């Protein structure tokens, strides 16, 4: 037998070169962590006692659904990710994962998460999760992101829904409390992402994404960031105002909101200096985690006090 005859023939089938880490990266772990945490807070704040096993299943399904949305987002955005300095090393543009692999991965996880949540927890929560995935992938990623500078304002609704899903998983309903949690994240999203867009304006320009600084200019963006911070700060205190959080939370959230306004003010009065925008971006992450951590701690303490009969 000749060397040519013994050589394996090219069947056209590509063996995946992706590692487990690449598929984990497709899930956008940091974004997923935020969704899981806020969903968990929504679930914990809901009235009544939820079976711990069902609660774990609910949070797990929400986590998988959030990751699935991230994978589908990366599948569709692979072309522009390749053009941006902060995203060109992602699994698809770097060639470690093929678009088809990412698409299949995201679709399977989407179906798995929604069906698991529906069958084992409740169909209202499952419907909200399905809508969140659809909104993030189709409405935001495929449409808004590339067509309007209001992309992150409208698209922020997807990222704001996890606490509502958590609440619905625990109660089978949507309460005013969960809608206030939604509103906090919804108003937090524009200043958070516009702060990033200010110091990554070149990336978005190269990719042709109409982020606010690229379309309306930096000065207008700075003013809008400050305006949203003025709206966000009092909304963050609403859980205390509506009576489902204590005065301790009210004080903490007011202080955090004042800090947000201060950071946004420094962005507003800055000329072309980007350090204030970077500082606001970092503080905004701390703010959201701190607000929801304070709500969680407040809920736990109030329940312990109530169970002790004080």
Coordinates of C-alpha atoms in Angstrom, one line a residue:
X1 CA 0.0 0.0 0.0
X2 CA 1.4 3.4 -1.0
X3 CA 1.8 6.4 1.4
X4 CA -1.0 8.2 -0.5
X5 CA -3.4 5.2 0.0
X6 CA -2.6 4.9 3.7
X7 CA -3.2 8.6 4.4
X8 CA -6.6 9.4 6.0
X9 CA -8.9 11.1 3.6
X10 CA -10.4 14.5 4.3
X11 CA -14.0 13.9 5.0
X12 CA -14.8 17.6 5.4
X13 CA -15.8 17.1 9.0
X14 CA -14.1 19.5 11.4
X15 CA -13.3 18.2 14.9
X16 CA -14.0 21.0 17.4
X17 CA -10.9 22.6 18.9
X18 CA -12.9 24.3 21.6
X19 CA -12.2 23.5 25.3
X20 CA -14.7 23.5 28.1
X21 CA -13.4 27.0 29.0
X22 CA -14.3 28.3 25.6
X23 CA -17.9 27.2 26.1
X24 CA -18.0 28.6 29.5
X25 CA -16.8 31.9 28.1
X26 CA -19.7 31.8 25.6
X27 CA -22.0 32.0 28.6
X28 CA -20.7 35.4 29.5
X29 CA -20.0 34.4 33.2
X30 CA -19.9 37.9 34.6
X31 CA -23.2 38.9 33.0
X32 CA -24.7 35.6 34.0
X33 CA -23.5 36.1 37.6
X34 CA -25.3 39.4 37.8
X35 CA -28.5 37.9 36.4
X36 CA -28.3 34.9 38.8
X37 CA -27.7 37.1 41.8
X38 CA -30.5 39.6 41.1
X39 CA -32.9 36.6 40.4
X40 CA -31.9 35.0 43.7
X41 CA -32.6 38.3 45.5
X42 CA -36.0 38.5 43.9
X43 CA -36.8 34.9 44.8
X44 CA -35.6 35.4 48.4
X45 CA -37.6 38.6 48.9
X46 CA -40.8 37.0 47.7
X47 CA -43.4 36.2 50.4
X48 CA -43.9 32.6 51.5
X49 CA -41.5 29.7 51.9
X50 CA -40.2 28.0 48.8
X51 CA -39.0 24.4 48.8
X52 CA -35.2 24.6 48.8
X53 CA -34.8 22.0 46.1
X54 CA -37.2 23.8 43.8
X55 CA -35.5 27.1 44.6
X56 CA -32.1 25.6 43.5
X57 CA -33.7 24.3 40.3
X58 CA -35.2 27.7 39.6
X59 CA -31.9 29.6 40.1
X60 CA -30.1 26.9 38.1
X61 CA -32.5 27.2 35.2
X62 CA -32.3 31.0 35.2
X63 CA -28.5 30.8 35.2
X64 CA -28.6 28.4 32.2
X65 CA -31.0 30.7 30.4
X66 CA -28.9 33.7 31.0
X67 CA -25.9 31.9 29.7
X68 CA -27.8 30.7 26.6
X69 CA -28.7 34.3 25.8
X70 CA -25.0 35.2 26.1
X71 CA -24.0 32.4 23.7
X72 CA -26.6 33.4 21.1
X73 CA -25.5 37.0 21.5
X74 CA -21.9 36.0 20.8
X75 CA -23.0 33.9 17.8
X76 CA -24.7 36.9 16.2
X77 CA -22.2 39.5 17.2
X78 CA -19.1 37.5 16.1
X79 CA -18.5 39.9 13.2
X80 CA -18.4 43.0 15.3
X81 CA -16.6 41.3 18.2
X82 CA -13.7 40.7 15.9
X83 CA -13.3 44.5 15.4
X84 CA -13.3 45.6 19.0
X85 CA -10.3 45.5 21.4
X86 CA -12.3 44.2 24.4
X87 CA -14.0 41.4 22.5
X88 CA -11.7 40.1 19.7
X89 CA -10.4 37.4 21.9
X90 CA -13.8 35.8 22.5
X91 CA -14.2 32.2 21.4
X92 CA -15.8 32.8 18.0
X93 CA -13.8 35.6 16.5
X94 CA -10.6 33.9 17.8
X95 CA -11.6 30.8 15.9
X96 CA -11.7 28.4 18.9
X97 CA -15.5 27.9 18.5
X98 CA -17.4 27.9 15.2
X99 CA -20.5 30.0 14.8
X100 CA -22.5 26.8 14.3
X101 CA -21.3 25.3 17.6
X102 CA -22.2 28.5 19.4
X103 CA -25.6 28.6 17.8
X104 CA -26.4 25.0 18.6
X105 CA -25.1 25.4 22.2
X106 CA -27.2 28.5 22.8
X107 CA -30.4 27.0 21.3
X108 CA -30.1 23.8 23.3
X109 CA -29.4 25.6 26.6
X110 CA -32.3 28.0 25.9
X111 CA -34.8 25.1 25.4
X112 CA -33.4 23.2 28.3
X113 CA -33.6 26.1 30.7
X114 CA -37.2 27.2 29.8
X115 CA -38.6 23.6 29.8
X116 CA -36.9 22.8 33.2
X117 CA -38.2 26.0 34.8
X118 CA -41.7 25.4 33.3
X119 CA -42.1 21.7 34.2
X120 CA -40.4 21.8 37.6
X121 CA -41.1 25.3 38.9
X122 CA -43.9 27.2 37.1
X123 CA -44.9 28.3 33.6
X124 CA -45.1 32.0 34.4
X125 CA -41.5 32.1 35.4
X126 CA -40.6 30.0 32.4
X127 CA -42.5 32.3 30.0
X128 CA -40.7 35.3 31.5
X129 CA -37.3 33.5 31.0
X130 CA -38.2 32.7 27.4
X131 CA -39.2 36.3 26.8
X132 CA -36.0 37.5 28.3
X133 CA -33.9 35.3 26.0
X134 CA -35.9 36.3 23.0
X135 CA -35.8 40.0 23.9
X136 CA -32.0 40.0 24.5
X137 CA -31.1 38.0 21.4
X138 CA -33.7 39.2 18.8
X139 CA -34.9 42.6 19.9
X140 CA -31.6 43.9 21.4
X141 CA -28.8 42.0 19.7
X142 CA -30.3 41.6 16.2
X143 CA -32.2 44.8 15.9
X144 CA -31.6 47.6 18.5
X145 CA -27.9 47.3 19.0
X146 CA -27.0 48.1 15.4
X147 CA -29.8 50.5 14.6
X148 CA -30.3 53.1 17.4
X149 CA -28.3 54.9 20.1
X150 CA -31.2 54.0 22.4
X151 CA -30.1 50.4 22.0
X152 CA -29.0 50.0 25.6
X153 CA -32.0 51.9 27.0
X154 CA -34.6 49.7 25.5
X155 CA -32.5 46.6 25.5
X156 CA -31.8 47.1 29.2
X157 CA -35.2 45.5 29.9
X158 CA -33.7 42.1 29.3
X159 CA -31.1 42.5 31.9
X160 CA -33.6 43.9 34.4
X161 CA -36.0 40.9 34.2
X162 CA -34.2 38.3 36.3
X163 CA -35.5 39.5 39.7
X164 CA -39.0 39.4 38.3
X165 CA -38.4 35.9 37.1
X166 CA -37.1 34.9 40.6
X167 CA -40.2 36.5 42.2
X168 CA -42.5 34.7 39.8
X169 CA -40.7 31.4 40.4
X170 CA -41.4 31.7 44.2
X171 CA -45.0 33.1 44.0
X172 CA -46.4 32.3 40.6
X173 CA -47.2 36.0 40.2
X174 CA -45.6 39.4 39.5
X175 CA -45.6 41.7 42.4
X176 CA -45.0 45.5 42.6
X177 CA -41.9 44.7 44.6
X178 CA -40.4 42.8 41.7
X179 CA -41.2 45.6 39.3
X180 CA -39.4 48.1 41.5
X181 CA -36.3 45.8 41.4
X182 CA -36.8 45.7 37.6
X183 CA -36.9 49.5 37.5
X184 CA -33.6 49.8 39.5
X185 CA -31.7 47.7 37.0
X186 CA -33.5 49.3 34.0
X187 CA -32.4 52.8 35.1
X188 CA -28.9 51.6 36.1
X189 CA -28.2 50.1 32.7
X190 CA -27.8 53.3 30.5
X191 CA -25.3 55.2 32.7
X192 CA -23.4 51.9 33.3
X193 CA -22.9 51.2 29.6
X194 CA -22.6 54.8 28.4
X195 CA -19.7 55.2 30.9
X196 CA -18.1 52.3 29.2
X197 CA -18.9 53.7 25.7
X198 CA -17.2 57.0 26.6
X199 CA -13.8 55.4 27.0
X200 CA -14.4 52.7 24.3
X201 CA -15.8 55.1 21.7
X202 CA -13.2 54.1 19.2
X203 CA -14.2 50.4 19.4
X204 CA -17.8 51.1 18.8
X205 CA -16.9 53.4 15.9
X206 CA -14.8 50.7 14.3
X207 CA -17.6 48.2 14.7
X208 CA -20.3 50.6 13.4
X209 CA -22.3 50.4 16.6
X210 CA -24.4 53.6 17.2
X211 CA -23.6 54.0 20.8
X212 CA -24.7 57.3 22.3
X213 CA -21.2 59.0 22.3
X214 CA -20.7 58.1 18.7
X215 CA -24.1 59.5 17.6
X216 CA -24.9 62.3 20.0
X217 CA -21.4 63.2 21.1
X218 CA -19.6 63.0 24.4
X219 CA -21.1 66.1 25.9
X220 CA -24.6 65.0 25.3
X221 CA -23.8 61.5 26.7
X222 CA -22.3 63.0 29.8
X223 CA -25.5 65.0 30.4
X224 CA -27.7 61.9 29.9
X225 CA -25.5 59.9 32.3
X226 CA -26.0 62.5 34.9
X227 CA -29.8 62.7 34.3
X228 CA -30.2 59.0 34.6
X229 CA -28.2 59.0 37.9
X230 CA -30.6 61.6 39.3
X231 CA -33.5 59.2 38.4
X232 CA -31.7 56.1 39.7
X233 CA -30.8 57.4 43.1
X234 CA -34.3 57.9 44.5
X235 CA -35.6 54.7 42.7
X236 CA -33.0 52.8 44.6
X237 CA -34.6 53.9 47.9
X238 CA -38.2 52.8 46.8
X239 CA -38.0 49.4 48.5
X240 CA -37.9 51.2 51.8
X241 CA -40.5 53.7 50.7
X242 CA -42.9 50.9 49.7
X243 CA -42.3 49.1 53.0
X244 CA -40.6 45.9 51.9
X245 CA -37.2 47.0 53.2
X246 CA -36.1 48.5 56.4
X247 CA -34.8 52.0 57.2
X248 CA -31.3 50.5 57.4
X249 CA -31.6 49.6 53.7
X250 CA -33.1 53.0 53.0
X251 CA -30.0 54.7 54.5
X252 CA -27.6 52.4 52.7
X253 CA -29.3 52.8 49.3
X254 CA -29.5 56.6 49.7
X255 CA -25.8 56.7 50.4
X256 CA -25.0 54.5 47.4
X257 CA -27.3 56.7 45.3
X258 CA -25.5 59.8 46.4
X259 CA -22.2 58.2 45.5
X260 CA -23.6 57.4 42.0
X261 CA -24.7 61.0 41.5
X262 CA -21.2 62.2 42.6
X263 CA -19.4 59.9 40.2
X264 CA -21.8 61.0 37.4
X265 CA -21.2 64.6 38.2
X266 CA -17.5 64.1 37.9
X267 CA -18.1 62.6 34.4
X268 CA -20.4 65.6 33.5
X269 CA -17.8 68.2 34.3
X270 CA -14.9 66.3 32.8
X271 CA -13.7 67.6 29.5
X272 CA -12.0 64.9 27.5
X273 CA -10.6 63.1 30.5
X274 CA -11.7 59.5 30.7
X275 CA -10.7 58.6 34.3
X276 CA -14.1 59.8 35.7
X277 CA -15.9 57.6 33.1
X278 CA -13.8 54.6 34.1
X279 CA -14.4 55.3 37.8
X280 CA -18.2 55.6 37.2
X281 CA -18.2 52.3 35.3
X282 CA -16.4 50.5 38.1
X283 CA -18.6 52.2 40.8
X284 CA -21.8 51.3 38.9
X285 CA -21.0 47.6 39.2
X286 CA -20.3 48.0 42.9
X287 CA -23.6 50.0 43.3
X288 CA -25.8 47.4 41.8
X289 CA -24.3 44.5 43.6
X290 CA -24.4 46.5 46.9
X291 CA -28.0 47.5 46.4
X292 CA -29.1 43.9 45.9
X293 CA -26.8 42.6 48.6
X294 CA -28.4 45.1 51.0
X295 CA -31.9 44.0 50.0
X296 CA -30.9 40.4 50.5
X297 CA -29.4 41.0 53.9
X298 CA -32.3 43.2 55.0
X299 CA -34.8 40.4 54.0
X300 CA -32.9 37.7 55.9
X301 CA -32.6 39.9 59.0
X302 CA -36.3 40.9 59.0
X303 CA -37.3 37.2 58.6
X304 CA -35.1 36.1 61.5
X305 CA -36.5 38.9 63.7
X306 CA -40.1 37.9 62.7
X307 CA -39.5 34.2 63.3
X308 CA -38.0 35.1 66.8
X309 CA -41.2 37.0 67.6
X310 CA -39.6 40.3 68.2

